[in-house]
Structure formats: structure tokens, C-alpha cells
Coordinates of C-alpha atoms in Angstrom, one line a residue:
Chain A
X265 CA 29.6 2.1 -16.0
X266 CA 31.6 -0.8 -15.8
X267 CA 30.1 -4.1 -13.9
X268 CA 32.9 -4.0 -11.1
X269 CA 31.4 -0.2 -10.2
X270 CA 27.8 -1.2 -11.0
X271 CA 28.4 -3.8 -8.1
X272 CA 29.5 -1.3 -5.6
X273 CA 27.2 1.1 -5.7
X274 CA 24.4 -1.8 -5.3
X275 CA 26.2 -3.0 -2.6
X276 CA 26.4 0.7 -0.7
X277 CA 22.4 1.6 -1.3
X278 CA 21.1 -2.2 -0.5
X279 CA 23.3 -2.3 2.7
X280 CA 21.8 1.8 3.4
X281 CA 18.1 0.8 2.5
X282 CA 18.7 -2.6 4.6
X283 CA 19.6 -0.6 7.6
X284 CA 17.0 1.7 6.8
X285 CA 14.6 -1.4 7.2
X286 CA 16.4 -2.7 10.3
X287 CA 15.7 0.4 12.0
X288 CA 12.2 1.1 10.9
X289 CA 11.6 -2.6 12.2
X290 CA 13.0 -2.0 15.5
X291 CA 10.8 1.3 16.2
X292 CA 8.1 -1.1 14.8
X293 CA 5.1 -1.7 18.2
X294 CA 5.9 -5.4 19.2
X295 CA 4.1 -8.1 16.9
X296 CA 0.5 -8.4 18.1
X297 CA 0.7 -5.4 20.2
X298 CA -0.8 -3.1 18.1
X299 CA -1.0 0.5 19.4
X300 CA -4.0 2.2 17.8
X301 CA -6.8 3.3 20.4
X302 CA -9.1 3.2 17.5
X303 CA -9.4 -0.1 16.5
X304 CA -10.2 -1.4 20.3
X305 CA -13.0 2.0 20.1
X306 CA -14.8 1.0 17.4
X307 CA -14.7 -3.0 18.6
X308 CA -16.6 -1.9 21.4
X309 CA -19.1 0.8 20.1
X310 CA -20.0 -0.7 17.1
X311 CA -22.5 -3.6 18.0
X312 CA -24.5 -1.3 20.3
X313 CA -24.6 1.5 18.2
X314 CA -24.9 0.3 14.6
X315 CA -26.4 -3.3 15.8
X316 CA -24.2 -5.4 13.7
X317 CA -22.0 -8.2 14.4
X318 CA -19.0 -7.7 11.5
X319 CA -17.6 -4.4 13.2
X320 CA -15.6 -4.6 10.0
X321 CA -18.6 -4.2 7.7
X322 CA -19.5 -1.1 10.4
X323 CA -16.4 0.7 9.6
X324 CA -16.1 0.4 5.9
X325 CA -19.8 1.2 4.7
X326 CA -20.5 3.7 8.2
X327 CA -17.4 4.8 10.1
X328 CA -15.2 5.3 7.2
X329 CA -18.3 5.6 4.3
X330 CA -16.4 8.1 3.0
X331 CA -13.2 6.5 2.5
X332 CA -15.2 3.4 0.5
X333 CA -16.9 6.2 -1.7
X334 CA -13.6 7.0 -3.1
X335 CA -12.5 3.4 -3.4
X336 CA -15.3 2.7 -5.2
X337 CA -15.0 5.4 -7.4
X338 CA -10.9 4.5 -8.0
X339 CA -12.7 0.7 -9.3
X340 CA -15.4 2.7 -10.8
X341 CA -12.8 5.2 -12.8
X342 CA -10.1 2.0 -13.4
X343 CA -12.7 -0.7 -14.9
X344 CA -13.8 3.0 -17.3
X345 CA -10.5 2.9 -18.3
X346 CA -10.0 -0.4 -19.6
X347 CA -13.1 -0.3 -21.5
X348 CA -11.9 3.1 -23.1
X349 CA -8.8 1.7 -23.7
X350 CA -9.2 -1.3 -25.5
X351 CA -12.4 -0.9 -27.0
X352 CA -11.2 1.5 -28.8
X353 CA -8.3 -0.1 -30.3
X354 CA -10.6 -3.3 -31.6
X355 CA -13.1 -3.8 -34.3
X356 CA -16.3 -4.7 -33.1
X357 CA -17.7 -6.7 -35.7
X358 CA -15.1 -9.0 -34.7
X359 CA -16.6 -12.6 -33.6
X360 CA -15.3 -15.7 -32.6
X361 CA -16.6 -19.4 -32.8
X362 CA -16.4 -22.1 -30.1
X363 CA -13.0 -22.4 -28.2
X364 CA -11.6 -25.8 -27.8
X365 CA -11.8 -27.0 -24.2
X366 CA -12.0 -31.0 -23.5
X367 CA -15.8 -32.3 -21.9
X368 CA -13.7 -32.3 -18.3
X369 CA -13.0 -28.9 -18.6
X370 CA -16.4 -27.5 -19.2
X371 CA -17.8 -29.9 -17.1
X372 CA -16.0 -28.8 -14.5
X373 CA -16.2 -25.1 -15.2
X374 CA -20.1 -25.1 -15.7
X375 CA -20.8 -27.2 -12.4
X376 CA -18.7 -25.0 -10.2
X377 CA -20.8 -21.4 -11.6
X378 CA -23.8 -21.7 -9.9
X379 CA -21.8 -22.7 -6.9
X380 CA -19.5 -19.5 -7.0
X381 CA -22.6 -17.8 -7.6
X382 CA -24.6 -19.0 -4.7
X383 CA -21.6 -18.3 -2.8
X384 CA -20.7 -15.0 -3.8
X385 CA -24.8 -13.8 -3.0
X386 CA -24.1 -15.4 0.6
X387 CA -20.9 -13.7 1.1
X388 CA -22.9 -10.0 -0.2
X389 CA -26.0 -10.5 2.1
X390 CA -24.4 -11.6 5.3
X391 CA -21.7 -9.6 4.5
X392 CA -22.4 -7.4 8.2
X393 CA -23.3 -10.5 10.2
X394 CA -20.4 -12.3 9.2
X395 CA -16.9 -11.7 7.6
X396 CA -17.4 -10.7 4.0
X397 CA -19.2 -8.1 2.4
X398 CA -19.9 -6.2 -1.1
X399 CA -16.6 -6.3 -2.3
X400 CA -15.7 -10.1 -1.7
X401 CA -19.1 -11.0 -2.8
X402 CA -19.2 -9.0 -5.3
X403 CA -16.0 -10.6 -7.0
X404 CA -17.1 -14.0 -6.6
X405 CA -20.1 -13.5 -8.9
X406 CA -18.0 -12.3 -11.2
X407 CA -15.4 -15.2 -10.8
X408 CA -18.9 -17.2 -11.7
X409 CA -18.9 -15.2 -15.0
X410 CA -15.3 -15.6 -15.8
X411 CA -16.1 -19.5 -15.5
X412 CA -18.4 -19.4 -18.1
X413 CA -16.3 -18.1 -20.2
X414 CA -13.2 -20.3 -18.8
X415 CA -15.4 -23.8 -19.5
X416 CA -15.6 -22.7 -23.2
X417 CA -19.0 -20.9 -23.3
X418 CA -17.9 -17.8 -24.8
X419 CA -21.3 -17.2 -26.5
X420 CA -23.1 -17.7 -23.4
X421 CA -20.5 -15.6 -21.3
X422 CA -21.3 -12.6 -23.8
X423 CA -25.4 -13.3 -23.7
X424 CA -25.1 -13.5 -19.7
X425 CA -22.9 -10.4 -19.9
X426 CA -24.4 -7.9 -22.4
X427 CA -22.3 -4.4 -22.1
X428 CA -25.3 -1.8 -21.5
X429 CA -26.8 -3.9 -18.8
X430 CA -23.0 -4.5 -17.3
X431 CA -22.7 -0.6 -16.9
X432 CA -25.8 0.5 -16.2
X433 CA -25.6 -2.4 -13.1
X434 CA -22.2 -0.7 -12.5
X435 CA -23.7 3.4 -12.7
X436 CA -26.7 1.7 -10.5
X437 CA -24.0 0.3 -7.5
X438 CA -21.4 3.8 -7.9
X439 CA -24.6 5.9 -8.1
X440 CA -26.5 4.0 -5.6
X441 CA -23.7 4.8 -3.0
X442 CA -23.6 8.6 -3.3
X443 CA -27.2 8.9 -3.3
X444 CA -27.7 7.0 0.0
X445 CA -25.0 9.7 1.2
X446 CA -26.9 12.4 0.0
X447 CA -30.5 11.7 1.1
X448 CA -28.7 11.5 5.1
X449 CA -28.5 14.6 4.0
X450 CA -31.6 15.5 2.8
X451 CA -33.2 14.3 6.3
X452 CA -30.9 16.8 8.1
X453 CA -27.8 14.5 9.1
X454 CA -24.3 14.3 7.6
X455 CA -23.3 13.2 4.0
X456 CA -23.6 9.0 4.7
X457 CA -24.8 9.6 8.3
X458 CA -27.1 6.2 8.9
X459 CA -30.7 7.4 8.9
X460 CA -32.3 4.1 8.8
X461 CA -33.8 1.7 11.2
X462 CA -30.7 -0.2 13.2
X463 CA -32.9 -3.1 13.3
X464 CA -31.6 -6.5 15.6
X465 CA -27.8 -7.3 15.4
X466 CA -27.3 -10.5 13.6
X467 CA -30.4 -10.3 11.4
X468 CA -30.2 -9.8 7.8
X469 CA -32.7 -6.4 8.8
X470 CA -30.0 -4.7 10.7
X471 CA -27.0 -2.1 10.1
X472 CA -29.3 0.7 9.4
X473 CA -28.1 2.5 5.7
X474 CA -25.4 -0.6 6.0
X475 CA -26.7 -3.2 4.3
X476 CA -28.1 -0.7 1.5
X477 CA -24.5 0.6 0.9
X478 CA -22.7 -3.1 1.3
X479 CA -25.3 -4.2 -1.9
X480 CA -24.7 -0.7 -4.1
X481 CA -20.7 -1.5 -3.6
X482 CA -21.5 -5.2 -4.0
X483 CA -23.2 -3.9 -7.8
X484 CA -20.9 -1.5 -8.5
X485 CA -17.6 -4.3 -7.6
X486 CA -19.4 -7.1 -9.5
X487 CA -20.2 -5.3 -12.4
X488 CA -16.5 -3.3 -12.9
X489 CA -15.0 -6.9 -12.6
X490 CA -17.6 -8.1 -15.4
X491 CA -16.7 -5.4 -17.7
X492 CA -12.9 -5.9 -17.1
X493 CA -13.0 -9.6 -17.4
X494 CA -15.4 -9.1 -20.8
X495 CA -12.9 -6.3 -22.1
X496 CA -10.0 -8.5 -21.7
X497 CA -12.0 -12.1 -23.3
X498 CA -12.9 -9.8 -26.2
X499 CA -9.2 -8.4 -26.6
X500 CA -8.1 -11.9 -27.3
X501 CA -11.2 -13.2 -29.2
X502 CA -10.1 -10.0 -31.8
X503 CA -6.5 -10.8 -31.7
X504 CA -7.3 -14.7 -32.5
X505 CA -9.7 -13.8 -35.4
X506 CA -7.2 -11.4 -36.7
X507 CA -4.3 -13.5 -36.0
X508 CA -2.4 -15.1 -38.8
X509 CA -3.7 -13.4 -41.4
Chain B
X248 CA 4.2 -15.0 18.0
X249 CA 3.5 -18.4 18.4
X250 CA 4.6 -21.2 16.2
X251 CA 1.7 -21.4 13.8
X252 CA 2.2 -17.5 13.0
X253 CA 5.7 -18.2 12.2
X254 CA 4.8 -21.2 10.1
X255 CA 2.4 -19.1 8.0
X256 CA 4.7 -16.1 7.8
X257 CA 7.4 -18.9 6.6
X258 CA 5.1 -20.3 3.7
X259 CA 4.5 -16.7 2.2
X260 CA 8.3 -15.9 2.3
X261 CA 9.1 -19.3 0.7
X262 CA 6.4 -18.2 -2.2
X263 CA 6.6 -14.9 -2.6
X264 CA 10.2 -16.0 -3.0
X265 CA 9.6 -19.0 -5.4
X266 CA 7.2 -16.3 -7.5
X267 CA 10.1 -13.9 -8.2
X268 CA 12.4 -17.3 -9.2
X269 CA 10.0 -18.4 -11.7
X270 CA 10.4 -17.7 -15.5
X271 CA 8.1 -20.0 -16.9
X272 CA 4.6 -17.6 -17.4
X273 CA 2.4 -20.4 -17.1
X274 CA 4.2 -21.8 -13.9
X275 CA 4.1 -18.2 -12.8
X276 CA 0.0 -17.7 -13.3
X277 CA -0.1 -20.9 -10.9
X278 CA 2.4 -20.1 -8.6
X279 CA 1.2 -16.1 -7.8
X280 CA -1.9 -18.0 -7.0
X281 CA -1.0 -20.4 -4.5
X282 CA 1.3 -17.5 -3.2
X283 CA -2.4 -15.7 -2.5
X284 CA -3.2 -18.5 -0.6
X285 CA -0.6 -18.7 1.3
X286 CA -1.4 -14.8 2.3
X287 CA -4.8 -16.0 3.2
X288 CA -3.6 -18.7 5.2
X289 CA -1.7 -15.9 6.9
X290 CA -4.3 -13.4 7.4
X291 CA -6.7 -16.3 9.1
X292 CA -4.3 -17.0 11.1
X293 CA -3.7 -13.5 13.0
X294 CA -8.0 -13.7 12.7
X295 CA -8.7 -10.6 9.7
X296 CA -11.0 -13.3 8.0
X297 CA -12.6 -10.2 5.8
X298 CA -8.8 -9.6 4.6
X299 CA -8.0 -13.1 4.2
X300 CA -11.9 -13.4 1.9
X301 CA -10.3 -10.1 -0.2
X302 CA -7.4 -11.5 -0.9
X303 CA -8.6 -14.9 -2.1
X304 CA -10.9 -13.4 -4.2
X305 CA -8.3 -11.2 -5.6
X306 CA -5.6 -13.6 -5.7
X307 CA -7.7 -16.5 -7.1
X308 CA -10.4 -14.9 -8.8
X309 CA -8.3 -11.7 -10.3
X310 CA -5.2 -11.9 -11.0
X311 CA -5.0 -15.2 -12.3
X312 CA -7.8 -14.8 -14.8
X313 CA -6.1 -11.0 -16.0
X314 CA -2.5 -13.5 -16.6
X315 CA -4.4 -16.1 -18.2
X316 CA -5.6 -13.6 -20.7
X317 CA -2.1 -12.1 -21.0
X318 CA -0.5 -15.6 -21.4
X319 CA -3.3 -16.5 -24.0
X320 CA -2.7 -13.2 -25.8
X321 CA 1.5 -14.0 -25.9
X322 CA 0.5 -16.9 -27.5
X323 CA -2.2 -15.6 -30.0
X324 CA 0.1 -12.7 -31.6

């Protein structure tokens, strides 16, 4: 096809799919007037009947617990992948020494991992008082392993991180999740229908099956992003070792 | 939408836009994160701060370290 025709036919489908847009825009509820009933529902159901104060928090691990099951499982099935994928393809007695980083660097590195931890254990636990929540929190304490690993430490990053504790923390949080499902219904009630105490709103005991759910996904989110991150550091520690030669 | 919404929406076109213009991979690893934080920027400002917390975790925590490791892997082979 020559360029001249190339050109023409990207100029006919961008100016279609551009009118396409304009239209879909236009037909589009005006900016900030959002139309669903079921957002404004939930807003004012959720702090009398679940007794939390991040209505979010109430529709991801109660409302919608279903929905987060399968995301959970997607993360779950994904970070199963990886592993699979490239441990396969490396040789395990494989072992690197000490990376090069300069002392500012894993200065740095190492003062700021207790801080993302902290911070990543407050963002789990007051995940439905305030915004936040298993999956944020969950991600940060493994942003705290990654730094490890980033200052230079590999050797401490794969002692902190061994593999059979990494997925049995991640079988605990996927497993954890689905059981809590199934013993609501075990007492009689729906598959993930709350069937513990709602507790006070804005206390860490509140949220019913909530807060039990937020720290499984929390488990389950940390771990998968450990095992990634470790599958990845590993992948490059082989092809450095095997490099060259 | 008032003017600080249209600021914010501003900042992520101008770096979503300056992400797809960048060839340089290590300027790209850099850039794709501060175009995360101008999404978070964003999401704060129309109030969804439990999507603005996602996507700083995601867009500072991981993305950048997976692009990291694929830059230092380039570089290895």
C-alpha cells in the first residue's frame, strides 16, 4: 500500500472514530452530575447499616464482596502466572553477590522501609474508617520490600522474602476470603453476607465481617506483589550471573 | 467544573502526552510516574481519595519498579 493511500485511509477512520468520540461525549451526563441512583443509596445506607465511615470500604468488601472475590482471584491467578512463567525458564542454583549502589542510595532506601511499612499497616487497618484499605495497604508493604531490594540488600530482600512463606501468606489472604464467604453461609445467610458484630462506626472494632475481609485481601495483595517483585529481582540476578559468558 | 478541575485535567493531558513523546526508557520509567501523580492529583481533586491512594500505589510503587527491572534486564543481556 503506498504511503499517499496509507494516509487516507488513516485520515477517513481517525476523523469516523473522532466523531464517534464527539458524539459519545455529547450523550455523556454533564461533568459532576453523575446519574447513578446507586452511588447516592449506598452513601446514605451504609454508615447505619454496616457502622463504618469509608462507605467505599462498605461496598468493596460487603456490597460488592463478590465482585472483590474475583479480583482477587484475577491478582491471585496473574502473580501464579509470573512465578510459572519465569521460574521455570531460570536455574535456581543461580546466585548473585552484592549489587553496587553508593552509601546515599541505601541510606536512603533502608531509612524510608520501615516508613513505607508503618504506612502501608496504617493504610490496611483503618482502611474502613478512613480512605484506604487492603489493597492500597497492601501494596505499600510490598513497596517496603521492593526498597530493600532497591537500597542494594538483595540478600536481605530474599531472607525477608522467602518463597514458601510468600505463598502460603498469599493462599492464607485468597483462601481467607472465600472462607469468610462460606461460613455466612454456614450460619444460614448468603455467600459473604456479614454475620459479625457491626461494632461502633469509626472504631477499628466495626464493619462486622469487613475488617476480616479488608486484612485477607490486604495478605493476599501484599503477598502477590512480593512474589511478582521477587520473580522479576531473580530474573535479572540470573540473567547478570549468566551474562557475558 | 471549576478552575482547579480543569488545571488538574490539564496536567494529566500535558503528561500523558509527554509519556507517549518520550523515547528515552529511563526518562520514560520517570516520566509514567510523575504522569501517576498527576492522575492522583486529579482524582483528589474531584474527592475519590481511595482511587487517588490506588493509583499512587500502582503508579509509584508498581509500574515503576516492573520498568526498572525491564530497563535493568535491556541492559544486562
Amino acid at each position: 500500500m503506498s504511503r499517499r493511500s496509507r494516509l487516507g485511509l488513516f485520515a477517513a477512520s481517525a476523523a469516523g472514530l473522532g466523531a464517534l468520540l464527539l458524539w459519545a461525549v455529547a450523550g455523556l451526563p454533564d461533568f459532576g452530575h453523575y446519574r447513578g441512583p446507586y452511588g447516592y443509596l449506598l452513601n446514605r445506607a451504609a454508615p447505619s447499616e454496616r457502622h463504618v465511615s469509608n462507605v467505599v470500604s462498605a461496598t468493596v468488601f460487603d456490597y460488592r464482596g463478590f465482585d472483590t472475590l474475583g479480583e482477587e482471584l484475577i491478582l491471585f491467578s496473574a502473580a501464579m502466572g509470573v512465578a510459572l512463567l519465569l521460574r521455570d525458564a531460570r536455574e535456581e542454583s543461580a546466585r548473585p553477590g552484592h549489587a553496587e549502589r553508593s552509601d546515599a542510595v541505601r541510606l536512603v532506601g533502608l531509612a524510608f522501609v520501615p516508613v513505607l511499612l508503618v504506612l502501608g499497616l496504617v493504610v490496611v487497618a483503618h482502611g474502613y474508617i478512613t480512605p484506604g484499605g487492603g489493597f492500597q495497604g497492601g501494596v505499600l508493604v510490598a513497596g517496603a520490600f521492593a526498597l530493600v531490594w532497591l537500597a542494594g540488600e538483595y540478600h536481605a530482600f530474599r531472607r525477608l522474602t522467602p518463597t514458601p512463606a510468600v505463598d502460603f501468606v498469599k493462599g492464607t489472604g485468597a483462601g481467607g476470603y472465600a472462607v469468610t464467604g462460606v461460613a455466612a453461609m454456614l450460619l444460614g445467610g448468603a455467600f459473604l453476607h456479614n454475620f459479625l458484630p457491626l461494632g461502633t462506626a469509626g472504631t477499628l472494632a466495626s464493619g462486622g465481617t469487613i475488617p476480616v475481609l479488608n486484612l485477607a485481601s490486604a495478605l493476599e495483595v501484599a503477598a502477590a506483589f512480593v512474589l511478582i517483585f521477587t520473580e522479576f529481582v531473580e530474573e535479572l540476578a540470573a540473567v547478570r550471573l549468566g551474562g557475558d559468558g | 467544573m471549576i478552575p482547579l478541575q480543569a488545571v488538574a485535567i490539564g496536567l494529566v493531558a500535558a503528561a500523558g502526552l509527554a509519556v507517549v513523546l518520550t523515547r528515552d526508557l529511563v526518562r520514560l520509567a520517570l516520566l509514567s510516574s510523575a504522569f501517576g501523580l498527576t492522575l492522583v492529583v486529579f482524582f483528589l481533586v474531584l474527592q475519590a481519595p481511595d482511587v487517588a491512594l490506588s493509583e499512587l500505589v500502582v503508579g509509584t510503587i508498581g509500574i515503576p519498579f516492573v520498568v526498572a527491572v525491564a530497563i535493568a534486564l535491556d541492559r544486562s543481556k
